[in-house]
C-alpha positions as a LaTeX table, in Angstrom:
\begin{tabular}{lrrr}
\hline
Residue & $x$ (\AA) & $y$ (\AA) & $z$ (\AA) \\
\hline
Met1 & 9.13 & 14.86 & 5.97 \\
Thr2 & 12.04 & 16.65 & 5.57 \\
Pro3 & 13.77 & 16.08 & 1.88 \\
Arg4 & 17.73 & 15.46 & 2.16 \\
Gln5 & 19.91 & 14.43 & $-0.86$ \\
Ala6 & 20.66 & 11.06 & $-1.70$ \\
Pro7 & 24.63 & 11.08 & $-1.33$ \\
Gly8 & 26.33 & 11.12 & $-4.67$ \\
Ala9 & 23.31 & 10.85 & $-7.07$ \\
Ala10 & 21.56 & 13.91 & $-7.48$ \\
Glu11 & 18.88 & 12.99 & $-9.78$ \\
Trp12 & 17.54 & 10.79 & $-6.40$ \\
Gln13 & 16.36 & 12.75 & $-3.58$ \\
Ala14 & 16.34 & 11.13 & 0.19 \\
Val15 & 11.98 & 11.57 & 0.87 \\
Cys16 & 11.50 & 9.75 & 3.81 \\
Arg17 & 11.72 & 6.74 & 5.50 \\
Leu18 & 9.93 & 3.45 & 3.96 \\
Glu19 & 8.41 & 3.07 & 7.59 \\
Asp20 & 6.71 & 6.41 & 7.66 \\
Leu21 & 4.43 & 5.72 & 4.91 \\
Asp22 & 1.23 & 3.94 & 5.25 \\
Val23 & 0.20 & 1.37 & 3.83 \\
Glu24 & $-2.76$ & 1.83 & 0.88 \\
Arg25 & $-2.67$ & 5.51 & 1.89 \\
Gly26 & $-1.27$ & 8.99 & 0.37 \\
Ala27 & 1.17 & 10.99 & 1.90 \\
Thr28 & 2.54 & 13.94 & 0.09 \\
Ala29 & 6.45 & 15.67 & $-0.32$ \\
Leu30 & 8.01 & 18.75 & $-2.01$ \\
Val31 & 10.34 & 16.91 & $-3.99$ \\
His32 & 12.80 & 18.27 & $-6.31$ \\
Gly33 & 10.62 & 21.29 & $-6.55$ \\
Gln34 & 7.50 & 19.85 & $-7.38$ \\
Ala35 & 4.33 & 18.67 & $-5.23$ \\
Met36 & 4.42 & 14.67 & $-5.41$ \\
Ala37 & 1.54 & 12.33 & $-3.74$ \\
Leu38 & 3.47 & 8.97 & $-2.61$ \\
Phe39 & 1.85 & 5.55 & $-1.92$ \\
Arg40 & 2.88 & 2.30 & $-0.05$ \\
Thr41 & 1.23 & $-0.54$ & $-1.02$ \\
Gly42 & 1.20 & $-4.32$ & 0.74 \\
Asp43 & 3.93 & $-5.69$ & $-0.91$ \\
Asp44 & 5.91 & $-2.88$ & 0.13 \\
Thr45 & 6.21 & $-1.06$ & $-3.39$ \\
Val46 & 6.07 & 2.49 & $-3.28$ \\
Tyr47 & 5.09 & 4.66 & $-6.33$ \\
Ala48 & 5.18 & 8.44 & $-6.71$ \\
Leu49 & 2.83 & 10.82 & $-8.72$ \\
Gly50 & 2.43 & 14.48 & $-9.74$ \\
Asn51 & 0.05 & 15.25 & $-6.83$ \\
His52 & $-2.38$ & 17.43 & $-8.88$ \\
Asp53 & $-5.79$ & 16.06 & $-10.49$ \\
Pro54 & $-5.83$ & 16.86 & $-13.56$ \\
Phe55 & $-10.08$ & 16.12 & $-13.52$ \\
Ala56 & $-10.24$ & 18.57 & $-9.95$ \\
Arg57 & $-8.03$ & 20.90 & $-11.20$ \\
Thr58 & $-6.70$ & 20.63 & $-7.26$ \\
Ser59 & $-3.32$ & 18.89 & $-5.86$ \\
Met60 & $-5.08$ & 16.54 & $-3.76$ \\
Leu61 & $-4.29$ & 12.96 & $-5.56$ \\
Ala62 & $-2.47$ & 11.91 & $-2.09$ \\
Arg63 & $-5.81$ & 11.51 & $-0.63$ \\
Gly64 & $-7.47$ & 9.14 & $-3.11$ \\
Ile65 & $-8.32$ & 5.52 & $-2.90$ \\
Val66 & $-5.49$ & 3.01 & $-3.50$ \\
Gly67 & $-6.37$ & $-0.16$ & $-5.16$ \\
Leu68 & $-6.16$ & $-2.75$ & $-7.75$ \\
Arg69 & $-8.32$ & $-2.52$ & $-10.78$ \\
Ala70 & $-7.45$ & $-5.49$ & $-12.93$ \\
Gly71 & $-4.44$ & $-6.06$ & $-11.59$ \\
Val72 & $-2.82$ & $-2.56$ & $-11.43$ \\
Pro73 & $-2.26$ & $-1.06$ & $-8.84$ \\
Phe74 & $-4.22$ & 2.90 & $-8.92$ \\
Val75 & $-5.68$ & 5.84 & $-6.59$ \\
Ala76 & $-8.66$ & 6.81 & $-7.43$ \\
Ser77 & $-9.09$ & 10.62 & $-7.65$ \\
Pro78 & $-11.01$ & 11.82 & $-4.23$ \\
Ser79 & $-13.28$ & 14.59 & $-6.17$ \\
His80 & $-14.45$ & 12.53 & $-9.40$ \\
Arg81 & $-13.04$ & 9.02 & $-8.35$ \\
His82 & $-10.94$ & 9.16 & $-11.99$ \\
Gly83 & $-8.08$ & 5.95 & $-11.76$ \\
Phe84 & $-4.99$ & 6.55 & $-12.25$ \\
Asp85 & $-2.09$ & 4.03 & $-12.59$ \\
Leu86 & 0.16 & 3.83 & $-9.78$ \\
Arg87 & 3.21 & 2.46 & $-11.84$ \\
Thr88 & 2.71 & 4.68 & $-14.99$ \\
Gly89 & 0.65 & 7.96 & $-13.85$ \\
Arg90 & $-1.84$ & 6.71 & $-16.80$ \\
Cys91 & $-5.78$ & 7.53 & $-16.46$ \\
Leu92 & $-7.74$ & 4.06 & $-16.32$ \\
Asp93 & $-11.20$ & 6.30 & $-17.38$ \\
Asp94 & $-9.44$ & 8.35 & $-19.74$ \\
Pro95 & $-6.75$ & 7.05 & $-21.89$ \\
His96 & $-5.72$ & 10.84 & $-23.23$ \\
Val97 & $-5.21$ & 11.91 & $-19.60$ \\
Ala98 & $-2.02$ & 11.35 & $-17.20$ \\
Val99 & $-0.20$ & 12.53 & $-14.30$ \\
Pro100 & 3.66 & 12.41 & $-14.07$ \\
Ala101 & 5.13 & 9.40 & $-12.66$ \\
Tyr102 & 8.38 & 9.31 & $-10.73$ \\
Ala103 & 11.09 & 6.46 & $-10.34$ \\
Val104 & 11.25 & 5.23 & $-6.79$ \\
Lys105 & 13.78 & 3.28 & $-5.25$ \\
Ile106 & 14.46 & 2.06 & $-1.68$ \\
Val107 & 17.87 & 2.44 & $-0.17$ \\
Asp108 & 18.25 & 0.93 & 3.57 \\
Gly109 & 15.09 & 1.94 & 4.43 \\
Met110 & 15.13 & 4.98 & 3.01 \\
Val111 & 12.35 & 6.01 & 0.01 \\
His112 & 14.51 & 7.71 & $-2.78$ \\
Val113 & 12.21 & 9.33 & $-5.47$ \\
Gly114 & 14.08 & 10.01 & $-9.25$ \\
Arg115 & 13.67 & 11.17 & $-12.52$ \\
Arg116 & 9.83 & 11.29 & $-14.54$ \\
Leu117 & 9.02 & 8.25 & $-15.97$ \\
Arg118 & 8.59 & 8.10 & $-19.68$ \\
Ser119 & 4.57 & 8.11 & $-20.11$ \\
\hline
\end{tabular}
């Protein structure tokens, strides 16, 4: 995926086309100089989290398993299976741990990633 700058919006970076993302699978991208994991769910919602797994201390969160836990979309770390809320980055298994979550919007079929969300 080749990052491109969205016209007129320096805080948003165009990353890829929505159709380039597989449903219920993660993909990695370098956005705003940060390694991110992008996830597309069955309803075409896209989430962006920091790709670093704080438990395994590796950059492989994008390889995790995507699912729902009590109605919360999450990704399970591939190493230790800790669940991270795709909306907020908060760990579902340890409330003291979180990964960065970023704003995402789809414009004309292109996925744009913006600023880090407050946790």
